[in-house]
Tab-separated table of N, CA and C in Angstrom:
chain	number	residue	atom	x	y	z
A	72	MET	N	-29.146	19.278	33.202
A	72	MET	CA	-28.612	20.118	32.156
A	72	MET	C	-29.476	19.975	30.913
A	73	GLN	N	-29.844	21.081	30.356
A	73	GLN	CA	-30.715	21.025	29.188
A	73	GLN	C	-29.907	20.936	27.908
A	74	ASN	N	-30.551	20.403	26.920
A	74	ASN	CA	-29.954	20.335	25.598
A	74	ASN	C	-31.000	20.857	24.628
A	75	GLY	N	-30.765	22.034	24.085
A	75	GLY	CA	-31.748	22.762	23.298
A	75	GLY	C	-32.226	22.047	22.054
A	76	GLY	N	-31.322	21.607	21.215
A	76	GLY	CA	-31.710	20.924	20.008
A	76	GLY	C	-32.083	21.853	18.855
A	77	THR	N	-32.531	23.049	19.134
A	77	THR	CA	-32.920	23.958	18.058
A	77	THR	C	-31.777	24.888	17.670
A	78	VAL	N	-30.734	24.948	18.445
A	78	VAL	CA	-29.589	25.795	18.113
A	78	VAL	C	-28.546	24.956	17.384
A	79	THR	N	-27.784	25.612	16.518
A	79	THR	CA	-26.794	24.881	15.723
A	79	THR	C	-25.374	25.036	16.250
A	80	ARG	N	-25.181	25.969	17.182
A	80	ARG	CA	-23.865	26.111	17.813
A	80	ARG	C	-24.068	26.564	19.249
A	81	TYR	N	-23.006	26.430	20.025
A	81	TYR	CA	-23.077	26.826	21.433
A	81	TYR	C	-23.193	28.338	21.540
A	82	PRO	N	-23.929	28.837	22.535
A	82	PRO	CA	-24.021	30.286	22.741
A	82	PRO	C	-22.643	30.880	23.031
A	83	ALA	N	-22.486	32.153	22.734
A	83	ALA	CA	-21.198	32.835	22.928
A	83	ALA	C	-20.703	32.717	24.364
A	84	THR	N	-21.599	32.781	25.335
A	84	THR	CA	-21.190	32.674	26.741
A	84	THR	C	-20.480	31.357	26.997
A	85	ILE	N	-21.050	30.263	26.532
A	85	ILE	CA	-20.428	28.949	26.726
A	85	ILE	C	-19.119	28.863	25.951
A	86	ARG	N	-19.117	29.365	24.712
A	86	ARG	CA	-17.887	29.294	23.901
A	86	ARG	C	-16.740	30.051	24.556
A	87	TRP	N	-17.002	31.259	25.058
A	87	TRP	CA	-15.937	32.060	25.663
A	87	TRP	C	-15.488	31.480	27.005
A	88	LEU	N	-16.432	31.032	27.813
A	88	LEU	CA	-16.040	30.398	29.079
A	88	LEU	C	-15.219	29.141	28.803
A	89	HIS	N	-15.615	28.362	27.804
A	89	HIS	CA	-14.881	27.153	27.437
A	89	HIS	C	-13.435	27.496	27.071
A	90	ARG	N	-13.249	28.518	26.246
A	90	ARG	CA	-11.903	28.905	25.805
A	90	ARG	C	-11.050	29.409	26.961
A	91	ILE	N	-11.618	30.299	27.756
A	91	ILE	CA	-10.863	30.878	28.870
A	91	ILE	C	-10.481	29.802	29.878
A	92	ILE	N	-11.447	28.980	30.252
A	92	ILE	CA	-11.180	27.925	31.228
A	92	ILE	C	-10.185	26.916	30.670
A	93	ALA	N	-10.340	26.546	29.404
A	93	ALA	CA	-9.412	25.579	28.799
A	93	ALA	C	-7.978	26.102	28.833
A	94	LEU	N	-7.785	27.347	28.415
A	94	LEU	CA	-6.434	27.917	28.433
A	94	LEU	C	-5.869	27.999	29.853
A	95	LEU	N	-6.701	28.442	30.793
A	95	LEU	CA	-6.236	28.541	32.177
A	95	LEU	C	-5.927	27.171	32.774
A	96	MET	N	-6.766	26.180	32.489
A	96	MET	CA	-6.519	24.836	33.016
A	96	MET	C	-5.212	24.260	32.474
A	97	ILE	N	-5.001	24.399	31.179
A	97	ILE	CA	-3.755	23.875	30.589
A	97	ILE	C	-2.552	24.603	31.187
A	98	PHE	N	-2.661	25.921	31.296
A	98	PHE	CA	-1.570	26.701	31.896
A	98	PHE	C	-1.331	26.281	33.349
A	99	MET	N	-2.421	26.106	34.110
A	99	MET	CA	-2.285	25.761	35.523
A	99	MET	C	-1.680	24.381	35.724
A	100	ILE	N	-2.049	23.424	34.895
A	100	ILE	CA	-1.474	22.082	34.997
A	100	ILE	C	0.022	22.150	34.702
A	101	ALA	N	0.385	22.877	33.658
A	101	ALA	CA	1.806	23.018	33.323
A	101	ALA	C	2.564	23.749	34.430
A	102	LEU	N	1.975	24.816	34.964
A	102	LEU	CA	2.631	25.571	36.033
A	102	LEU	C	2.750	24.731	37.298
A	103	GLY	N	1.695	24.010	37.640
A	103	GLY	CA	1.748	23.130	38.814
A	103	GLY	C	2.830	22.074	38.667
A	104	TRP	N	2.946	21.516	37.484
A	104	TRP	CA	3.981	20.521	37.217
A	104	TRP	C	5.359	21.160	37.376
A	105	TYR	N	5.527	22.341	36.803
A	105	TYR	CA	6.811	23.038	36.909
A	105	TYR	C	7.145	23.335	38.371
A	106	LEU	N	6.155	23.807	39.125
A	106	LEU	CA	6.393	24.113	40.544
A	106	LEU	C	6.802	22.869	41.324
A	107	SER	N	6.278	21.718	40.942
A	107	SER	CA	6.635	20.486	41.653
A	107	SER	C	8.054	20.035	41.328
A	108	GLU	N	8.614	20.571	40.252
A	108	GLU	CA	9.950	20.170	39.813
A	108	GLU	C	11.064	21.109	40.272
A	109	ILE	N	10.715	22.340	40.687
A	109	ILE	CA	11.773	23.280	41.070
A	109	ILE	C	11.901	23.331	42.589
A	110	ASP	N	13.031	23.783	43.035
A	110	ASP	CA	13.345	23.872	44.456
A	110	ASP	C	12.639	25.071	45.089
A	111	TYR	N	12.210	24.895	46.330
A	111	TYR	CA	11.566	25.990	47.065
A	111	TYR	C	12.472	27.208	47.184
A	112	GLU	N	13.759	26.995	47.129
A	112	GLU	CA	14.734	28.081	47.270
A	112	GLU	C	14.927	28.859	45.973
A	113	ASN	N	14.355	28.367	44.883
A	113	ASN	CA	14.441	29.061	43.602
A	113	ASN	C	13.867	30.463	43.777
A	114	PRO	N	14.576	31.507	43.295
A	114	PRO	CA	14.125	32.885	43.502
A	114	PRO	C	12.717	33.168	42.975
A	115	GLY	N	12.293	32.493	41.918
A	115	GLY	CA	10.977	32.756	41.348
A	115	GLY	C	9.865	31.876	41.897
A	116	TYR	N	10.217	30.950	42.790
A	116	TYR	CA	9.233	29.977	43.266
A	116	TYR	C	8.010	30.637	43.903
A	117	ASN	N	8.225	31.561	44.838
A	117	ASN	CA	7.095	32.166	45.551
A	117	ASN	C	6.201	32.984	44.621
A	118	VAL	N	6.799	33.664	43.656
A	118	VAL	CA	6.009	34.443	42.696
A	118	VAL	C	5.155	33.498	41.847
A	119	LEU	N	5.756	32.412	41.383
A	119	LEU	CA	5.014	31.455	40.559
A	119	LEU	C	3.934	30.743	41.374
A	120	ARG	N	4.236	30.436	42.629
A	120	ARG	CA	3.231	29.799	43.494
A	120	ARG	C	2.062	30.750	43.722
A	121	GLN	N	2.353	32.016	43.915
A	121	GLN	CA	1.293	33.006	44.108
A	121	GLN	C	0.455	33.154	42.835
A	122	LEU	N	1.098	33.138	41.679
A	122	LEU	CA	0.391	33.184	40.405
A	122	LEU	C	-0.514	31.960	40.262
A	123	HIS	N	0.016	30.789	40.602
A	123	HIS	CA	-0.748	29.542	40.535
A	123	HIS	C	-1.985	29.630	41.433
A	124	ARG	N	-1.818	30.131	42.626
A	124	ARG	CA	-2.935	30.244	43.567
A	124	ARG	C	-3.960	31.279	43.104
A	125	THR	N	-3.488	32.400	42.589
A	125	THR	CA	-4.396	33.456	42.136
A	125	THR	C	-5.257	32.979	40.971
A	126	ILE	N	-4.612	32.404	39.965
A	126	ILE	CA	-5.368	31.901	38.817
A	126	ILE	C	-6.254	30.737	39.248
A	127	GLY	N	-5.720	29.877	40.105
A	127	GLY	CA	-6.496	28.734	40.582
A	127	GLY	C	-7.793	29.155	41.248
A	128	LEU	N	-7.718	30.138	42.116
A	128	LEU	CA	-8.934	30.612	42.781
A	128	LEU	C	-9.894	31.277	41.803
A	129	SER	N	-9.367	31.904	40.756
A	129	SER	CA	-10.252	32.538	39.767
A	129	SER	C	-11.005	31.493	38.949
A	130	LEU	N	-10.477	30.274	38.886
A	130	LEU	CA	-11.153	29.226	38.131
A	130	LEU	C	-12.470	28.806	38.788
A	131	PHE	N	-12.569	28.908	40.108
A	131	PHE	CA	-13.799	28.481	40.786
A	131	PHE	C	-15.017	29.273	40.306
A	132	PRO	N	-15.012	30.611	40.364
A	132	PRO	CA	-16.197	31.327	39.868
A	132	PRO	C	-16.404	31.164	38.357
A	133	LEU	N	-15.324	31.023	37.606
A	133	LEU	CA	-15.478	30.756	36.174
A	133	LEU	C	-16.164	29.409	35.960
A	134	GLY	N	-15.784	28.429	36.782
A	134	GLY	CA	-16.413	27.114	36.710
A	134	GLY	C	-17.891	27.174	37.071
A	135	LEU	N	-18.226	27.944	38.099
A	135	LEU	CA	-19.640	28.114	38.462
A	135	LEU	C	-20.422	28.753	37.318
A	136	ALA	N	-19.842	29.779	36.713
A	136	ALA	CA	-20.504	30.447	35.586
A	136	ALA	C	-20.685	29.482	34.417
A	137	HIS	N	-19.663	28.670	34.160
A	137	HIS	CA	-19.748	27.713	33.064
A	137	HIS	C	-20.807	26.651	33.354
A	138	LEU	N	-20.849	26.176	34.580
A	138	LEU	CA	-21.853	25.187	34.973
A	138	LEU	C	-23.258	25.770	34.798
A	139	TRP	N	-23.450	27.010	35.248
A	139	TRP	CA	-24.744	27.669	35.093
A	139	TRP	C	-25.103	27.787	33.613
A	140	ALA	N	-24.154	28.269	32.804
A	140	ALA	CA	-24.411	28.452	31.365
A	140	ALA	C	-24.733	27.116	30.707
A	141	TYR	N	-24.005	26.094	31.080
A	141	TYR	CA	-24.211	24.771	30.490
A	141	TYR	C	-25.575	24.205	30.881
A	142	ALA	N	-26.032	24.529	32.080
A	142	ALA	CA	-27.315	24.017	32.559
A	142	ALA	C	-28.502	24.790	32.000
A	143	TYR	N	-28.351	26.085	31.767
A	143	TYR	CA	-29.505	26.916	31.438
A	143	TYR	C	-29.553	27.483	30.029
A	144	LEU	N	-28.451	27.507	29.329
A	144	LEU	CA	-28.473	28.051	27.968
A	144	LEU	C	-28.698	26.912	26.967
A	145	PRO	N	-29.369	27.207	25.865
A	145	PRO	CA	-29.619	26.147	24.874
A	145	PRO	C	-28.312	25.704	24.227
A	146	ARG	N	-28.225	24.396	24.029
A	146	ARG	CA	-27.042	23.811	23.401
A	146	ARG	C	-27.469	22.955	22.228
A	147	PRO	N	-26.619	22.824	21.230
A	147	PRO	CA	-26.984	21.980	20.083
A	147	PRO	C	-26.979	20.501	20.471
A	148	ASN	N	-27.739	19.731	19.716
A	148	ASN	CA	-27.730	18.277	19.904
A	148	ASN	C	-26.407	17.708	19.411
A	149	PHE	N	-26.107	16.492	19.849
A	149	PHE	CA	-24.962	15.772	19.304
A	149	PHE	C	-25.203	15.528	17.818
A	150	SER	N	-24.136	15.377	17.073
A	150	SER	CA	-24.257	15.022	15.660
A	150	SER	C	-25.000	13.696	15.551
A	151	ALA	N	-25.831	13.584	14.538
A	151	ALA	CA	-26.730	12.436	14.396
A	151	ALA	C	-25.993	11.099	14.255
A	152	HIS	N	-24.816	11.097	13.668
A	152	HIS	CA	-24.118	9.834	13.404
A	152	HIS	C	-23.331	9.288	14.601
A	153	LEU	N	-23.295	10.011	15.705
A	153	LEU	CA	-22.530	9.539	16.855
A	153	LEU	C	-23.104	8.244	17.408
A	154	GLN	N	-22.204	7.365	17.787
A	154	GLN	CA	-22.593	6.106	18.420
A	154	GLN	C	-22.992	6.379	19.873
A	155	PRO	N	-23.834	5.545	20.460
A	155	PRO	CA	-24.228	5.747	21.863
A	155	PRO	C	-23.027	5.837	22.815
A	156	TRP	N	-21.976	5.034	22.585
A	156	TRP	CA	-20.814	5.069	23.464
A	156	TRP	C	-20.083	6.404	23.347
A	157	GLU	N	-20.102	7.007	22.152
A	157	GLU	CA	-19.459	8.308	21.965
A	157	GLU	C	-20.217	9.395	22.718
A	158	LYS	N	-21.543	9.329	22.667
A	158	LYS	CA	-22.360	10.291	23.403
A	158	LYS	C	-22.138	10.151	24.907
A	159	THR	N	-22.097	8.909	25.371
A	159	THR	CA	-21.872	8.658	26.803
A	159	THR	C	-20.502	9.159	27.225
A	160	LEU	N	-19.477	8.851	26.444
A	160	LEU	CA	-18.121	9.301	26.762
A	160	LEU	C	-18.037	10.826	26.764
A	161	ALA	N	-18.683	11.473	25.802
A	161	ALA	CA	-18.678	12.945	25.742
A	161	ALA	C	-19.363	13.533	26.972
A	162	LYS	N	-20.501	12.967	27.361
A	162	LYS	CA	-21.215	13.460	28.549
A	162	LYS	C	-20.376	13.277	29.805
A	163	LEU	N	-19.727	12.122	29.953
A	163	LEU	CA	-18.872	11.879	31.118
A	163	LEU	C	-17.683	12.843	31.155
A	164	ALA	N	-17.048	13.058	30.007
A	164	ALA	CA	-15.904	13.974	29.944
A	164	ALA	C	-16.338	15.390	30.291
A	165	HIS	N	-17.463	15.839	29.725
A	165	HIS	CA	-17.950	17.192	30.029
A	165	HIS	C	-18.293	17.337	31.500
A	166	PHE	N	-18.984	16.342	32.062
A	166	PHE	CA	-19.342	16.393	33.478
A	166	PHE	C	-18.078	16.462	34.342
A	167	PHE	N	-17.107	15.602	34.054
A	167	PHE	CA	-15.878	15.578	34.839
A	167	PHE	C	-15.145	16.917	34.739
A	168	LEU	N	-15.033	17.463	33.541
A	168	LEU	CA	-14.311	18.727	33.375
A	168	LEU	C	-15.038	19.884	34.059
A	169	LEU	N	-16.360	19.901	33.995
A	169	LEU	CA	-17.115	20.926	34.725
A	169	LEU	C	-16.873	20.794	36.230
A	170	TYR	N	-16.793	19.558	36.702
A	170	TYR	CA	-16.566	19.283	38.119
A	170	TYR	C	-15.169	19.710	38.573
A	171	VAL	N	-14.135	19.310	37.834
A	171	VAL	CA	-12.768	19.573	38.306
A	171	VAL	C	-12.389	21.044	38.263
A	172	VAL	N	-13.034	21.813	37.393
A	172	VAL	CA	-12.741	23.248	37.341
A	172	VAL	C	-13.081	23.899	38.682
A	173	MET	N	-13.995	23.298	39.420
A	173	MET	CA	-14.339	23.824	40.747
A	173	MET	C	-13.681	23.012	41.864
A	174	ALA	N	-13.552	21.701	41.681
A	174	ALA	CA	-13.015	20.840	42.740
A	174	ALA	C	-11.522	21.067	42.978
A	175	ILE	N	-10.755	21.254	41.920
A	175	ILE	CA	-9.311	21.464	42.078
A	175	ILE	C	-9.030	22.746	42.872
A	176	PRO	N	-9.659	23.885	42.534
A	176	PRO	CA	-9.423	25.088	43.347
A	176	PRO	C	-9.884	24.940	44.803
A	177	VAL	N	-10.980	24.228	45.026
A	177	VAL	CA	-11.451	24.031	46.405
A	177	VAL	C	-10.417	23.238	47.194
A	178	ALA	N	-9.917	22.150	46.613
A	178	ALA	CA	-8.874	21.364	47.289
A	178	ALA	C	-7.630	22.217	47.510
A	179	GLY	N	-7.254	23.013	46.501
A	179	GLY	CA	-6.084	23.888	46.639
A	179	GLY	C	-6.266	24.914	47.740
A	180	TYR	N	-7.456	25.482	47.815
A	180	TYR	CA	-7.746	26.477	48.857
A	180	TYR	C	-7.601	25.862	50.251
A	181	PHE	N	-8.244	24.714	50.465
A	181	PHE	CA	-8.221	24.121	51.797
A	181	PHE	C	-6.873	23.508	52.157
A	182	MET	N	-6.105	23.044	51.190
A	182	MET	CA	-4.787	22.479	51.517
A	182	MET	C	-3.785	23.568	51.878
A	183	SER	N	-4.077	24.806	51.468
A	183	SER	CA	-3.140	25.901	51.714
A	183	SER	C	-3.176	26.404	53.149
A	184	GLY	N	-4.220	26.077	53.885
A	184	GLY	CA	-4.306	26.525	55.271
A	184	GLY	C	-4.370	28.035	55.354
A	185	ASP	N	-3.634	28.605	56.282
A	185	ASP	CA	-3.671	30.065	56.466
A	185	ASP	C	-2.592	30.777	55.655
A	186	GLN	N	-1.976	30.082	54.734
A	186	GLN	CA	-0.875	30.661	53.947
A	186	GLN	C	-1.296	31.097	52.557
A	187	LEU	N	-2.589	31.319	52.338
A	187	LEU	CA	-3.057	31.603	50.994
A	187	LEU	C	-3.036	33.097	50.693
A	188	HIS	N	-1.934	33.511	50.088
A	188	HIS	CA	-1.769	34.899	49.653
A	188	HIS	C	-1.875	34.922	48.138
A	189	ILE	N	-2.656	35.887	47.638
A	189	ILE	CA	-2.775	36.069	46.191
A	189	ILE	C	-2.596	37.541	45.878
A	190	LEU	N	-2.390	37.837	44.618
A	190	LEU	CA	-2.290	39.230	44.164
A	190	LEU	C	-1.409	40.082	45.069
A	191	GLY	N	-0.184	39.676	45.220
A	191	GLY	CA	0.739	40.426	46.074
A	191	GLY	C	0.542	40.059	47.528
A	192	ASP	N	0.070	41.002	48.322
A	192	ASP	CA	-0.068	40.763	49.749
A	192	ASP	C	-1.489	40.467	50.199
A	193	PHE	N	-2.427	40.325	49.271
A	193	PHE	CA	-3.805	40.052	49.654
A	193	PHE	C	-3.904	38.637	50.202
A	194	LYS	N	-4.434	38.517	51.412
A	194	LYS	CA	-4.565	37.215	52.052
A	194	LYS	C	-6.024	36.769	51.987
A	195	VAL	N	-6.241	35.574	51.448
A	195	VAL	CA	-7.580	35.008	51.373
A	195	VAL	C	-7.916	34.430	52.740
A	196	PRO	N	-9.068	34.803	53.313
A	196	PRO	CA	-9.412	34.308	54.648
A	196	PRO	C	-9.576	32.789	54.674
A	197	GLN	N	-9.171	32.215	55.773
A	197	GLN	CA	-9.275	30.780	55.978
A	197	GLN	C	-10.642	30.470	56.586
A	198	LEU	N	-11.437	29.631	55.902
A	198	LEU	CA	-12.775	29.291	56.395
A	198	LEU	C	-12.753	28.205	57.462
A	199	LEU	N	-11.863	27.240	57.294
A	199	LEU	CA	-11.730	26.137	58.238
A	199	LEU	C	-10.263	25.930	58.575
A	200	GLU	N	-10.007	25.602	59.802
A	200	GLU	CA	-8.638	25.268	60.185
A	200	GLU	C	-8.489	23.752	60.117
A	201	LEU	N	-7.666	23.299	59.189
A	201	LEU	CA	-7.476	21.866	58.982
A	201	LEU	C	-6.093	21.457	59.470
A	202	ASN	N	-6.013	20.243	60.012
A	202	ASN	CA	-4.708	19.766	60.482
A	202	ASN	C	-3.812	19.418	59.297
A	203	LYS	N	-2.537	19.253	59.591
A	203	LYS	CA	-1.536	19.022	58.542
A	203	LYS	C	-1.818	17.736	57.758
A	204	GLY	N	-2.286	16.703	58.437
A	204	GLY	CA	-2.581	15.437	57.765
A	204	GLY	C	-3.695	15.583	56.735
A	205	LEU	N	-4.746	16.302	57.102
A	205	LEU	CA	-5.855	16.513	56.178
A	205	LEU	C	-5.430	17.409	55.014
A	206	ARG	N	-4.605	18.417	55.286
A	206	ARG	CA	-4.105	19.272	54.204
A	206	ARG	C	-3.229	18.466	53.244
A	207	LYS	N	-2.459	17.524	53.779
A	207	LYS	CA	-1.626	16.669	52.933
A	207	LYS	C	-2.511	15.773	52.055
A	208	THR	N	-3.588	15.259	52.621
A	208	THR	CA	-4.532	14.459	51.851
A	208	THR	C	-5.153	15.301	50.732
A	209	LEU	N	-5.523	16.539	51.061
A	209	LEU	CA	-6.098	17.428	50.059
A	209	LEU	C	-5.101	17.751	48.952
A	210	PHE	N	-3.817	17.824	49.303
A	210	PHE	CA	-2.798	18.019	48.279
A	210	PHE	C	-2.820	16.845	47.305
A	211	GLY	N	-2.936	15.628	47.829
A	211	GLY	CA	-3.029	14.443	46.977
A	211	GLY	C	-4.261	14.480	46.082
A	212	VAL	N	-5.386	14.920	46.638
A	212	VAL	CA	-6.625	15.056	45.855
A	212	VAL	C	-6.417	16.095	44.752
A	213	HIS	N	-5.855	17.238	45.124
A	213	HIS	CA	-5.583	18.328	44.185
A	213	HIS	C	-4.710	17.826	43.024
A	214	GLU	N	-3.641	17.145	43.364
A	214	GLU	CA	-2.695	16.654	42.365
A	214	GLU	C	-3.323	15.563	41.487
A	215	THR	N	-4.041	14.634	42.103
A	215	THR	CA	-4.671	13.549	41.348
A	215	THR	C	-5.731	14.084	40.391
A	216	LEU	N	-6.544	15.016	40.878
A	216	LEU	CA	-7.557	15.612	40.003
A	216	LEU	C	-6.908	16.370	38.846
A	217	ALA	N	-5.807	17.056	39.115
A	217	ALA	CA	-5.128	17.809	38.054
A	217	ALA	C	-4.574	16.871	36.979
A	218	TRP	N	-3.929	15.790	37.393
A	218	TRP	CA	-3.385	14.840	36.412
A	218	TRP	C	-4.505	14.134	35.658
A	219	THR	N	-5.583	13.807	36.349
A	219	THR	CA	-6.723	13.180	35.678
A	219	THR	C	-7.353	14.167	34.698
A	220	ALA	N	-7.447	15.428	35.114
A	220	ALA	CA	-7.974	16.466	34.218
A	220	ALA	C	-7.095	16.591	32.978
A	221	ALA	N	-5.783	16.546	33.147
A	221	ALA	CA	-4.881	16.636	31.991
A	221	ALA	C	-5.164	15.499	31.012
A	222	PHE	N	-5.380	14.301	31.537
A	222	PHE	CA	-5.678	13.147	30.691
A	222	PHE	C	-7.014	13.339	29.970
A	223	VAL	N	-8.050	13.753	30.701
A	223	VAL	CA	-9.377	13.932	30.107
A	223	VAL	C	-9.367	15.088	29.097
A	224	ILE	N	-8.618	16.152	29.397
A	224	ILE	CA	-8.485	17.253	28.441
A	224	ILE	C	-7.846	16.739	27.147
A	225	GLY	N	-6.823	15.904	27.290
A	225	GLY	CA	-6.193	15.305	26.107
A	225	GLY	C	-7.179	14.477	25.295
A	226	LEU	N	-8.007	13.670	25.979
A	226	LEU	CA	-9.033	12.890	25.289
A	226	LEU	C	-10.057	13.796	24.610
A	227	HIS	N	-10.431	14.851	25.310
A	227	HIS	CA	-11.416	15.805	24.794
A	227	HIS	C	-10.901	16.465	23.507
A	228	VAL	N	-9.666	16.907	23.525
A	228	VAL	CA	-9.053	17.527	22.343
A	228	VAL	C	-8.935	16.498	21.215
A	229	ALA	N	-8.481	15.287	21.556
A	229	ALA	CA	-8.348	14.235	20.535
A	229	ALA	C	-9.704	13.914	19.912
A	230	GLY	N	-10.736	13.854	20.741
A	230	GLY	CA	-12.078	13.582	20.223
A	230	GLY	C	-12.562	14.681	19.296
A	231	ALA	N	-12.345	15.928	19.695
A	231	ALA	CA	-12.763	17.054	18.853
A	231	ALA	C	-12.036	17.024	17.509
A	232	LEU	N	-10.735	16.741	17.545
A	232	LEU	CA	-9.966	16.679	16.297
A	232	LEU	C	-10.392	15.490	15.435
A	233	LYS	N	-10.693	14.362	16.066
A	233	LYS	CA	-11.193	13.188	15.329
A	233	LYS	C	-12.490	13.534	14.612
A	234	HIS	N	-13.404	14.180	15.329
A	234	HIS	CA	-14.677	14.543	14.709
A	234	HIS	C	-14.475	15.511	13.546
A	235	HIS	N	-13.545	16.428	13.693
A	235	HIS	CA	-13.333	17.440	12.661
A	235	HIS	C	-12.610	16.880	11.435
A	236	PHE	N	-11.507	16.154	11.661
A	236	PHE	CA	-10.661	15.740	10.546
A	236	PHE	C	-10.982	14.353	9.998
A	237	ILE	N	-11.456	13.442	10.829
A	237	ILE	CA	-11.732	12.082	10.358
A	237	ILE	C	-13.214	11.916	10.017
A	238	ASP	N	-14.081	12.238	10.990
A	238	ASP	CA	-15.521	12.098	10.752
A	238	ASP	C	-16.073	13.222	9.875
A	239	LYS	N	-15.351	14.338	9.856
A	239	LYS	CA	-15.752	15.530	9.091
A	239	LYS	C	-17.181	15.979	9.435
A	240	ASP	N	-17.478	15.956	10.742
A	240	ASP	CA	-18.794	16.425	11.172
A	240	ASP	C	-18.677	17.830	11.767
A	241	ASP	N	-19.773	18.332	12.311
A	241	ASP	CA	-19.804	19.718	12.779
A	241	ASP	C	-19.547	19.867	14.278
A	242	THR	N	-19.082	18.808	14.938
A	242	THR	CA	-18.891	18.849	16.403
A	242	THR	C	-17.991	20.002	16.816
A	243	LEU	N	-16.836	20.124	16.227
A	243	LEU	CA	-15.892	21.182	16.593
A	243	LEU	C	-16.406	22.561	16.167
A	244	ARG	N	-17.010	22.645	14.999
A	244	ARG	CA	-17.517	23.936	14.514
A	244	ARG	C	-18.601	24.520	15.421
A	245	LYS	N	-19.326	23.663	16.128
A	245	LYS	CA	-20.367	24.153	17.053
A	245	LYS	C	-19.760	24.981	18.182
A	246	MET	N	-18.500	24.696	18.517
A	246	MET	CA	-17.841	25.409	19.621
A	246	MET	C	-16.996	26.569	19.118
A	247	LEU	N	-16.643	26.590	17.848
A	247	LEU	CA	-15.802	27.667	17.315
A	247	LEU	C	-16.602	28.891	16.938
């Protein structure tokens, strides 16, 4: 991944993908949590599950686009006063978030087996037939990655707010 150094803020492509993906990820984590708490017999369950799957699958190509943009478009350098541990933590958080935006939908796709319907009656083709045990394992991966993503997103937001309000640097403004 390149880091331009000559630009003072992130390109519009990265900024918009960041916003869209962030909103969708937060919504999806909340919706997934809600779905895990309601009964399958709830009248709205299937509609909400279909919404979760539809948005979830849309995150994969958005994640690919974001990864491409992050790798090939010029990005500003870190603020000069950042400590080495802060730079390392920021790089790890960004890498993890770029990864999970694609990994969570992939796990969700494969754990769904042949039951993956989105957008009403549109059925997404099944690429591999996986046994129930492996699909259950993938559900655990999907859930663990989602909860870990929620934690890292919280750290990411806290870090951005710390830089803006406490350090009073330009970290957050580069993305706005």
